[in-house]
Amino acid sequence: MGTKSAFNWITLWASFLFVVILGFSRLSYGMFLPGIQREIGGSYGQLGILGTVNFIGYLVGTLCLSPLISLFSDRKHVINRVSCLLLGLTLIGSAFSDHFAQLGLWRFAIGLLSAFATVLVLSIALDAVRPAERGAASGLIWLGGSAGILVTGLFAPLTIDPSHLQGWRYAWVAMGVFGVIAAIGFEVVTRKRGAEKIHSQTESKPWDKESENVYRLLLSPKRLLFLIASYFFFGSGYIIYFTYLIPYLVSKGIPSLYAGLIWSGIGFAGLFNGWIGGKAIDRWPSGYTLASGLTLGTIGVSGVITNNMLFTVFGAATIGLVSFITPPLMTTALLRRHVPHHAYAACLSIATAFFASGQIIGPVAGGVVVERYGLQFGVASSAIFMAIAAALAGLYGQQQRKLEIRDLTISG
């Protein structure tokens, strides 16, 4: 068992990596869309397809990771080390894209590598933490994604303003350099603290014959199906919002500085989200806790429908505060509680594949709505997926309650 508190050097450097894994490598794309469109061309619908390509890479990565860990069970840390380093380098490489297809290839590679890094960094870092504090630790790690959003927003005058055509390129280079530094830092602290020895024997057999079939565990309506389905629909909903929010704000004539501040506001609110959400799921490890955040997020997204900038800004802050980082970290923590330890990496990988599938569908669905009804309704369409995710999380909470009652009856 892990022996460290939630706040330690390993979780800190893992959080730095999540700045890159989530904030820089995946969500910065939505912020850079206006600048990319001016230089490379294409409609927002077409550029949204590159967002889908990124998440296709993410899906491929999650599907490949479990068999890869099975084949090289004693090389998990090596796979993570290489993935994190290459992720920083591919961010730098993508900054030199000159046309649509080239950028698409870089986005695919970034998605693939970020999938490996997401699962492995979480697995390695949480192994070192005491079980009772893993929700808080997960929150600390995921809030790195919020910090990435915050920093990306600060780049807005450089990346959105028409007077800086190359701004998005410089920003991606800086982000890639930070990613390489974070990968090196995480490697140093895990080696220094002997993280590679933690549970090495039990995790070396993610598909152990004595363990439950992970697909049966995840896809059973009586176990984790509703949680996984909620994760899928959340993936669709949130990525629509983050892909088309900045183009919508720009289309409304919002100055680049203010658009960037709104984006940074989401990230700033998410910093509190990560800590509060982690503490909440440690105290109330239930699908109902997850559903409450998703419900508030649905209301926040719907602020765009009012065509009132005050409600739009308030909704963005709500998204950042309760339903940007919360669903991934709560899903991570709930899986950590309810699946066998030796199957955790495999289960998290499969759950992340469902999440990635949702993110593939999201930009396509959102792009169709944008092309037909405009950016406002394209952004607002994310509320539909968020509402479904909230309902499914509530059903998972109900299923948990039934299992708890049954266990109490048996033990009584």
Short mmCIF file of C-alpha atoms in Angstrom, two decimals:
data_model
loop_
_atom_site.label_atom_id
_atom_site.label_comp_id
_atom_site.label_asym_id
_atom_site.label_seq_id
_atom_site.Cartn_x
_atom_site.Cartn_y
_atom_site.Cartn_z
CA MET A 1 0.00 0.00 0.00
CA GLY A 2 1.07 3.58 -0.60
CA THR A 3 2.30 5.40 2.49
CA LYS A 4 2.57 9.03 1.41
CA SER A 5 0.15 11.87 2.01
CA ALA A 6 -1.84 13.34 -0.87
CA PHE A 7 0.56 16.27 -1.16
CA ASN A 8 4.07 15.04 -1.94
CA TRP A 9 6.75 15.58 -4.58
CA ILE A 10 5.41 12.80 -6.79
CA THR A 11 1.88 14.23 -6.97
CA LEU A 12 3.31 17.73 -7.45
CA TRP A 13 5.36 16.74 -10.49
CA ALA A 14 2.45 14.61 -11.74
CA SER A 15 0.34 17.77 -11.58
CA PHE A 16 2.99 19.62 -13.61
CA LEU A 17 2.77 16.86 -16.19
CA PHE A 18 -1.02 17.22 -16.32
CA VAL A 19 -0.53 20.88 -17.18
CA VAL A 20 0.92 19.49 -20.41
CA ILE A 21 -1.11 16.28 -20.79
CA LEU A 22 -4.48 18.02 -20.52
CA GLY A 23 -4.12 21.80 -20.58
CA PHE A 24 -1.43 22.23 -23.23
CA SER A 25 -1.59 19.19 -25.48
CA ARG A 26 -5.38 18.86 -25.79
CA LEU A 27 -7.35 21.90 -24.65
CA SER A 28 -5.00 24.64 -25.88
CA TYR A 29 -6.17 23.78 -29.40
CA GLY A 30 -9.53 25.48 -28.84
CA MET A 31 -7.77 28.67 -27.74
CA PHE A 32 -5.48 28.65 -30.77
CA LEU A 33 -8.20 27.97 -33.36
CA PRO A 34 -8.67 31.60 -34.49
CA GLY A 35 -4.91 32.04 -35.06
CA ILE A 36 -4.58 28.65 -36.78
CA GLN A 37 -7.53 29.46 -39.06
CA ARG A 38 -6.01 32.78 -40.12
CA GLU A 39 -2.71 31.15 -41.09
CA ILE A 40 -3.62 27.65 -42.29
CA GLY A 41 -7.21 28.30 -43.40
CA GLY A 42 -10.31 26.10 -43.27
CA SER A 43 -13.71 26.52 -41.63
CA TYR A 44 -14.28 25.96 -37.92
CA GLY A 45 -16.07 22.74 -38.85
CA GLN A 46 -13.00 21.51 -40.73
CA LEU A 47 -10.62 22.57 -37.98
CA GLY A 48 -12.90 20.85 -35.49
CA ILE A 49 -12.14 17.62 -37.36
CA LEU A 50 -8.51 18.01 -36.30
CA GLY A 51 -9.80 18.00 -32.74
CA THR A 52 -11.44 14.69 -33.56
CA VAL A 53 -8.17 13.40 -35.04
CA ASN A 54 -6.46 14.25 -31.76
CA PHE A 55 -8.97 12.18 -29.83
CA ILE A 56 -8.79 9.32 -32.31
CA GLY A 57 -5.11 9.20 -31.39
CA TYR A 58 -6.16 9.33 -27.74
CA LEU A 59 -8.53 6.41 -28.25
CA VAL A 60 -5.91 4.35 -30.10
CA GLY A 61 -3.48 5.02 -27.26
CA THR A 62 -5.88 3.88 -24.56
CA LEU A 63 -6.76 0.71 -26.48
CA CYS A 64 -3.09 -0.14 -27.03
CA LEU A 65 -1.93 0.58 -23.51
CA SER A 66 -3.42 -2.42 -21.68
CA PRO A 67 -1.89 -5.09 -23.96
CA LEU A 68 1.35 -3.08 -23.99
CA ILE A 69 1.50 -3.18 -20.19
CA SER A 70 0.73 -6.91 -20.31
CA LEU A 71 3.60 -7.57 -22.71
CA PHE A 72 6.06 -5.36 -20.84
CA SER A 73 4.72 -5.62 -17.30
CA ASP A 74 8.01 -4.62 -15.70
CA ARG A 75 8.52 -1.64 -18.02
CA LYS A 76 5.59 0.57 -17.05
CA HIS A 77 7.87 3.35 -15.86
CA VAL A 78 9.95 3.16 -19.03
CA ILE A 79 6.84 3.45 -21.22
CA ASN A 80 5.72 6.46 -19.18
CA ARG A 81 9.14 8.10 -19.36
CA VAL A 82 9.31 7.80 -23.14
CA SER A 83 5.67 8.87 -23.61
CA CYS A 84 6.02 12.04 -21.53
CA LEU A 85 9.27 13.10 -23.19
CA LEU A 86 7.89 12.49 -26.69
CA LEU A 87 4.70 14.39 -25.80
CA GLY A 88 6.71 17.53 -25.10
CA LEU A 89 8.68 17.09 -28.32
CA THR A 90 5.55 16.55 -30.45
CA LEU A 91 4.06 19.78 -29.08
CA ILE A 92 7.19 21.55 -30.28
CA GLY A 93 6.95 19.78 -33.64
CA SER A 94 3.29 20.75 -34.14
CA ALA A 95 4.27 24.42 -33.91
CA PHE A 96 6.02 24.07 -37.27
CA SER A 97 2.94 22.81 -39.16
CA ASP A 98 2.34 24.58 -42.47
CA HIS A 99 -0.80 22.86 -43.72
CA PHE A 100 -3.93 21.02 -42.62
CA ALA A 101 -2.70 17.42 -43.07
CA GLN A 102 0.61 18.03 -41.33
CA LEU A 103 -1.08 19.53 -38.27
CA GLY A 104 -3.51 16.59 -38.28
CA LEU A 105 -0.64 14.10 -38.03
CA TRP A 106 0.88 16.00 -35.13
CA ARG A 107 -2.49 16.18 -33.36
CA PHE A 108 -2.91 12.41 -33.77
CA ALA A 109 0.55 11.74 -32.27
CA ILE A 110 -0.13 14.13 -29.38
CA GLY A 111 -3.42 12.34 -28.64
CA LEU A 112 -1.73 8.93 -28.70
CA LEU A 113 1.05 9.96 -26.33
CA SER A 114 -1.21 11.89 -23.96
CA ALA A 115 -3.37 8.76 -23.58
CA PHE A 116 -0.35 6.74 -22.45
CA ALA A 117 0.78 9.52 -20.12
CA THR A 118 -2.67 10.12 -18.57
CA VAL A 119 -3.11 6.54 -17.37
CA LEU A 120 0.49 5.84 -16.42
CA VAL A 121 1.18 9.08 -14.55
CA LEU A 122 -2.02 8.64 -12.52
CA SER A 123 -1.31 4.99 -11.81
CA ILE A 124 2.30 5.59 -10.74
CA ALA A 125 1.52 8.64 -8.62
CA LEU A 126 -1.54 7.21 -6.84
CA ASP A 127 0.31 4.01 -5.98
CA ALA A 128 2.51 6.05 -3.66
CA VAL A 129 -0.41 7.63 -1.75
CA ARG A 130 -2.32 6.28 1.25
CA PRO A 131 -5.68 4.81 0.09
CA ALA A 132 -7.77 7.19 2.22
CA GLU A 133 -6.17 10.22 0.50
CA ARG A 134 -6.20 9.09 -3.11
CA GLY A 135 -9.22 11.21 -3.99
CA ALA A 136 -7.42 14.33 -2.76
CA ALA A 137 -4.24 13.23 -4.54
CA SER A 138 -6.19 12.69 -7.75
CA GLY A 139 -7.61 16.19 -7.35
CA LEU A 140 -4.14 17.68 -6.96
CA ILE A 141 -2.94 15.91 -10.09
CA TRP A 142 -5.95 16.79 -12.23
CA LEU A 143 -5.86 20.45 -11.19
CA GLY A 144 -2.68 20.64 -13.27
CA GLY A 145 -5.06 20.57 -16.24
CA SER A 146 -6.81 23.64 -14.83
CA ALA A 147 -3.48 25.38 -14.43
CA GLY A 148 -2.77 24.58 -18.08
CA ILE A 149 -6.06 26.21 -19.08
CA LEU A 150 -5.24 29.27 -16.98
CA VAL A 151 -1.80 29.68 -18.54
CA THR A 152 -3.15 29.09 -22.05
CA GLY A 153 -5.64 31.92 -21.53
CA LEU A 154 -2.79 34.26 -20.65
CA PHE A 155 -1.35 33.59 -24.11
CA ALA A 156 -4.54 34.97 -25.69
CA PRO A 157 -3.21 38.41 -26.77
CA LEU A 158 -0.36 36.57 -28.51
CA THR A 159 -2.42 33.77 -30.07
CA ILE A 160 -5.76 35.41 -30.93
CA ASP A 161 -4.82 38.97 -31.94
CA PRO A 162 -4.56 39.20 -35.78
CA SER A 163 -1.35 41.22 -35.44
CA HIS A 164 0.49 38.11 -34.15
CA LEU A 165 0.13 35.51 -36.91
CA GLN A 166 2.91 33.32 -35.48
CA GLY A 167 1.80 33.62 -31.86
CA TRP A 168 0.24 30.17 -31.58
CA ARG A 169 3.49 28.64 -32.85
CA TYR A 170 5.62 30.34 -30.20
CA ALA A 171 3.14 29.33 -27.52
CA TRP A 172 3.23 25.65 -28.51
CA VAL A 173 7.03 25.64 -28.52
CA ALA A 174 7.10 27.09 -24.99
CA MET A 175 4.52 24.52 -23.87
CA GLY A 176 6.56 21.67 -25.34
CA VAL A 177 9.72 22.81 -23.56
CA PHE A 178 7.82 22.92 -20.27
CA GLY A 179 6.56 19.39 -21.00
CA VAL A 180 10.10 18.04 -21.40
CA ILE A 181 11.15 19.67 -18.11
CA ALA A 182 8.09 18.24 -16.30
CA ALA A 183 8.82 14.74 -17.65
CA ILE A 184 12.38 14.91 -16.36
CA GLY A 185 11.22 16.19 -12.97
CA PHE A 186 8.67 13.39 -12.56
CA GLU A 187 11.29 10.81 -13.48
CA VAL A 188 13.73 12.18 -10.90
CA VAL A 189 11.25 12.15 -7.97
CA THR A 190 9.86 8.70 -8.73
CA ARG A 191 13.33 7.23 -8.90
CA LYS A 192 14.48 9.09 -5.80
CA ARG A 193 11.57 7.84 -3.72
CA GLY A 194 11.67 4.30 -5.03
CA ALA A 195 8.31 4.58 -6.78
CA GLU A 196 9.23 1.89 -9.25
CA LYS A 197 9.17 -0.73 -6.48
CA ILE A 198 5.68 0.14 -5.21
CA HIS A 199 3.35 -2.72 -6.03
CA SER A 200 5.63 -3.87 -8.82
CA GLN A 201 4.76 -7.50 -8.23
CA THR A 202 0.99 -7.10 -7.96
CA GLU A 203 0.75 -4.77 -10.93
CA SER A 204 2.93 -6.92 -13.12
CA LYS A 205 -0.11 -9.07 -13.88
CA PRO A 206 -2.93 -6.75 -14.93
CA TRP A 207 -4.69 -9.66 -16.60
CA ASP A 208 -4.08 -12.19 -13.81
CA LYS A 209 -6.31 -15.25 -14.11
CA GLU A 210 -7.45 -14.81 -10.53
CA SER A 211 -8.74 -11.31 -11.21
CA GLU A 212 -12.18 -10.57 -12.53
CA ASN A 213 -12.56 -10.00 -16.22
CA VAL A 214 -12.16 -6.23 -16.46
CA TYR A 215 -14.69 -5.87 -19.25
CA ARG A 216 -17.26 -7.79 -17.24
CA LEU A 217 -16.46 -5.59 -14.26
CA LEU A 218 -16.73 -2.32 -16.18
CA LEU A 219 -19.67 -3.13 -18.45
CA SER A 220 -21.96 -4.86 -15.96
CA PRO A 221 -25.09 -2.78 -15.18
CA LYS A 222 -24.78 -4.02 -11.60
CA ARG A 223 -21.22 -2.76 -11.23
CA LEU A 224 -19.62 0.11 -13.17
CA LEU A 225 -21.49 0.45 -16.47
CA PHE A 226 -23.37 3.63 -15.54
CA LEU A 227 -20.14 5.26 -14.31
CA ILE A 228 -18.34 4.41 -17.56
CA ALA A 229 -21.30 5.59 -19.67
CA SER A 230 -21.37 8.87 -17.73
CA TYR A 231 -17.66 9.32 -18.46
CA PHE A 232 -18.35 8.76 -22.17
CA PHE A 233 -21.06 11.44 -22.40
CA PHE A 234 -19.05 13.87 -20.29
CA GLY A 235 -16.19 13.46 -22.77
CA SER A 236 -18.52 14.44 -25.63
CA GLY A 237 -20.02 17.41 -23.80
CA TYR A 238 -17.00 19.10 -22.32
CA ILE A 239 -14.90 18.90 -25.49
CA ILE A 240 -17.60 20.60 -27.57
CA TYR A 241 -17.60 23.46 -25.08
CA PHE A 242 -13.81 23.82 -25.00
CA THR A 243 -13.42 23.49 -28.77
CA TYR A 244 -15.92 26.17 -29.80
CA LEU A 245 -16.13 28.58 -26.84
CA ILE A 246 -13.25 30.85 -27.91
CA PRO A 247 -14.34 30.99 -31.60
CA TYR A 248 -17.82 31.94 -30.33
CA LEU A 249 -16.43 34.72 -28.15
CA VAL A 250 -14.29 36.02 -31.02
CA SER A 251 -17.32 35.98 -33.34
CA LYS A 252 -19.15 38.16 -30.82
CA GLY A 253 -16.41 40.77 -31.09
CA ILE A 254 -14.92 40.11 -27.64
CA PRO A 255 -11.34 41.53 -27.53
CA SER A 256 -8.63 38.87 -27.42
CA LEU A 257 -7.49 39.95 -23.95
CA TYR A 258 -10.99 39.51 -22.49
CA ALA A 259 -11.53 36.19 -24.30
CA GLY A 260 -8.26 34.99 -22.83
CA LEU A 261 -9.28 36.13 -19.36
CA ILE A 262 -12.55 34.18 -19.62
CA TRP A 263 -10.55 31.10 -20.64
CA SER A 264 -8.10 31.68 -17.79
CA GLY A 265 -11.07 32.14 -15.44
CA ILE A 266 -12.18 28.58 -16.23
CA GLY A 267 -8.70 27.34 -15.34
CA PHE A 268 -8.50 29.46 -12.18
CA ALA A 269 -11.87 28.16 -10.96
CA GLY A 270 -10.68 24.64 -11.80
CA LEU A 271 -7.77 25.03 -9.39
CA PHE A 272 -10.29 25.06 -6.54
CA ASN A 273 -12.34 22.37 -8.29
CA GLY A 274 -9.47 19.88 -8.19
CA TRP A 275 -8.87 20.20 -4.45
CA ILE A 276 -12.52 20.51 -3.40
CA GLY A 277 -13.63 17.70 -5.72
CA GLY A 278 -10.89 15.39 -4.46
CA LYS A 279 -11.83 16.03 -0.83
CA ALA A 280 -15.53 15.56 -1.65
CA ILE A 281 -15.06 12.19 -3.35
CA ASP A 282 -12.90 10.98 -0.44
CA ARG A 283 -15.67 11.88 1.99
CA TRP A 284 -18.68 10.93 -0.18
CA PRO A 285 -17.42 8.32 -2.69
CA SER A 286 -20.70 8.16 -4.58
CA GLY A 287 -22.10 8.64 -8.06
CA TYR A 288 -24.44 11.22 -6.53
CA THR A 289 -21.43 13.43 -5.74
CA LEU A 290 -20.35 13.17 -9.39
CA ALA A 291 -23.89 13.82 -10.65
CA SER A 292 -24.20 17.04 -8.66
CA GLY A 293 -21.15 18.57 -10.36
CA LEU A 294 -22.32 17.49 -13.80
CA THR A 295 -25.77 18.96 -13.20
CA LEU A 296 -24.32 22.34 -12.25
CA GLY A 297 -22.06 22.11 -15.30
CA THR A 298 -25.07 21.56 -17.54
CA ILE A 299 -26.61 24.74 -16.16
CA GLY A 300 -23.33 26.59 -16.71
CA VAL A 301 -23.04 25.53 -20.34
CA SER A 302 -26.62 26.60 -20.95
CA GLY A 303 -25.66 30.20 -20.17
CA VAL A 304 -24.58 30.57 -23.80
CA ILE A 305 -28.21 30.16 -24.95
CA THR A 306 -29.20 33.46 -23.29
CA ASN A 307 -26.97 35.41 -25.71
CA ASN A 308 -25.99 37.47 -22.66
CA MET A 309 -22.25 37.80 -22.10
CA LEU A 310 -22.63 38.07 -18.31
CA PHE A 311 -24.45 34.71 -18.16
CA THR A 312 -21.91 33.21 -20.57
CA VAL A 313 -19.01 34.30 -18.34
CA PHE A 314 -20.80 33.11 -15.20
CA GLY A 315 -21.49 29.77 -16.90
CA ALA A 316 -17.82 29.42 -17.88
CA ALA A 317 -16.78 30.02 -14.27
CA THR A 318 -19.32 27.40 -13.14
CA ILE A 319 -17.88 24.88 -15.60
CA GLY A 320 -14.39 25.54 -14.24
CA LEU A 321 -15.50 25.35 -10.62
CA VAL A 322 -17.62 22.20 -10.58
CA SER A 323 -17.47 20.17 -13.79
CA PHE A 324 -14.23 20.53 -15.69
CA ILE A 325 -11.75 18.61 -13.53
CA THR A 326 -14.31 17.02 -11.17
CA PRO A 327 -15.67 14.21 -13.44
CA PRO A 328 -12.26 12.80 -14.48
CA LEU A 329 -10.80 12.96 -10.99
CA MET A 330 -13.94 11.50 -9.37
CA THR A 331 -14.13 8.73 -11.95
CA THR A 332 -10.45 8.00 -11.35
CA ALA A 333 -10.97 7.89 -7.57
CA LEU A 334 -14.13 5.76 -7.77
CA LEU A 335 -12.40 3.23 -10.01
CA ARG A 336 -9.46 3.15 -7.61
CA ARG A 337 -11.86 2.23 -4.80
CA HIS A 338 -13.96 -0.34 -6.60
CA VAL A 339 -11.64 -2.38 -8.82
CA PRO A 340 -8.91 -4.83 -7.73
CA HIS A 341 -5.50 -3.19 -7.45
CA HIS A 342 -3.85 -5.43 -10.02
CA ALA A 343 -6.59 -4.58 -12.55
CA TYR A 344 -6.60 -0.82 -11.95
CA ALA A 345 -4.29 0.25 -14.79
CA ALA A 346 -6.23 -1.91 -17.26
CA CYS A 347 -9.61 -0.67 -15.99
CA LEU A 348 -8.51 2.96 -16.07
CA SER A 349 -7.20 2.47 -19.59
CA ILE A 350 -10.51 1.02 -20.80
CA ALA A 351 -12.52 3.72 -19.00
CA THR A 352 -10.30 6.33 -20.64
CA ALA A 353 -11.00 4.70 -24.01
CA PHE A 354 -14.73 5.31 -23.49
CA PHE A 355 -13.91 8.89 -22.48
CA ALA A 356 -11.83 9.28 -25.63
CA SER A 357 -14.64 7.84 -27.78
CA GLY A 358 -16.92 10.53 -26.41
CA GLN A 359 -14.34 13.16 -27.25
CA ILE A 360 -14.18 11.87 -30.83
CA ILE A 361 -17.93 12.18 -31.27
CA GLY A 362 -18.13 15.57 -29.56
CA PRO A 363 -16.23 17.79 -32.05
CA VAL A 364 -17.99 16.11 -34.99
CA ALA A 365 -21.45 16.58 -33.49
CA GLY A 366 -20.59 20.10 -32.40
CA GLY A 367 -19.16 20.90 -35.84
CA VAL A 368 -22.38 19.80 -37.54
CA VAL A 369 -24.41 22.06 -35.24
CA VAL A 370 -21.97 24.95 -35.81
CA GLU A 371 -22.20 24.64 -39.60
CA ARG A 372 -25.99 24.47 -39.54
CA TYR A 373 -27.01 26.75 -36.67
CA GLY A 374 -23.92 28.81 -35.81
CA LEU A 375 -21.33 28.91 -33.04
CA GLN A 376 -23.76 29.85 -30.28
CA PHE A 377 -25.89 26.73 -30.63
CA GLY A 378 -22.78 24.65 -31.31
CA VAL A 379 -21.39 25.56 -27.89
CA ALA A 380 -24.80 25.14 -26.24
CA SER A 381 -25.21 21.62 -27.69
CA SER A 382 -22.68 20.41 -25.13
CA ALA A 383 -25.40 20.82 -22.47
CA ILE A 384 -27.29 17.85 -23.92
CA PHE A 385 -24.34 15.50 -23.42
CA MET A 386 -23.59 16.92 -19.98
CA ALA A 387 -27.19 16.36 -18.86
CA ILE A 388 -27.09 12.72 -19.99
CA ALA A 389 -23.78 12.26 -18.14
CA ALA A 390 -25.35 13.69 -14.96
CA ALA A 391 -28.34 11.34 -15.21
CA LEU A 392 -26.09 8.30 -15.70
CA ALA A 393 -23.91 9.31 -12.74
CA GLY A 394 -27.07 9.50 -10.63
CA LEU A 395 -28.02 5.98 -11.76
CA TYR A 396 -24.56 4.80 -10.74
CA GLY A 397 -25.08 6.35 -7.30
CA GLN A 398 -28.40 4.55 -7.04
CA GLN A 399 -26.71 1.26 -7.99
CA GLN A 400 -24.05 1.86 -5.32
CA ARG A 401 -26.76 2.41 -2.73
CA LYS A 402 -28.42 -0.90 -3.65
CA LEU A 403 -25.13 -2.76 -3.34
CA GLU A 404 -24.43 -1.16 0.05
CA ILE A 405 -27.87 -2.15 1.33
CA ARG A 406 -27.40 -5.70 0.05
CA ASP A 407 -23.96 -5.96 1.71
CA LEU A 408 -25.35 -4.67 5.00
CA THR A 409 -28.19 -7.21 4.82
CA ILE A 410 -25.75 -10.06 4.17
CA SER A 411 -23.35 -9.00 6.93
CA GLY A 412 -26.29 -8.52 9.34
#
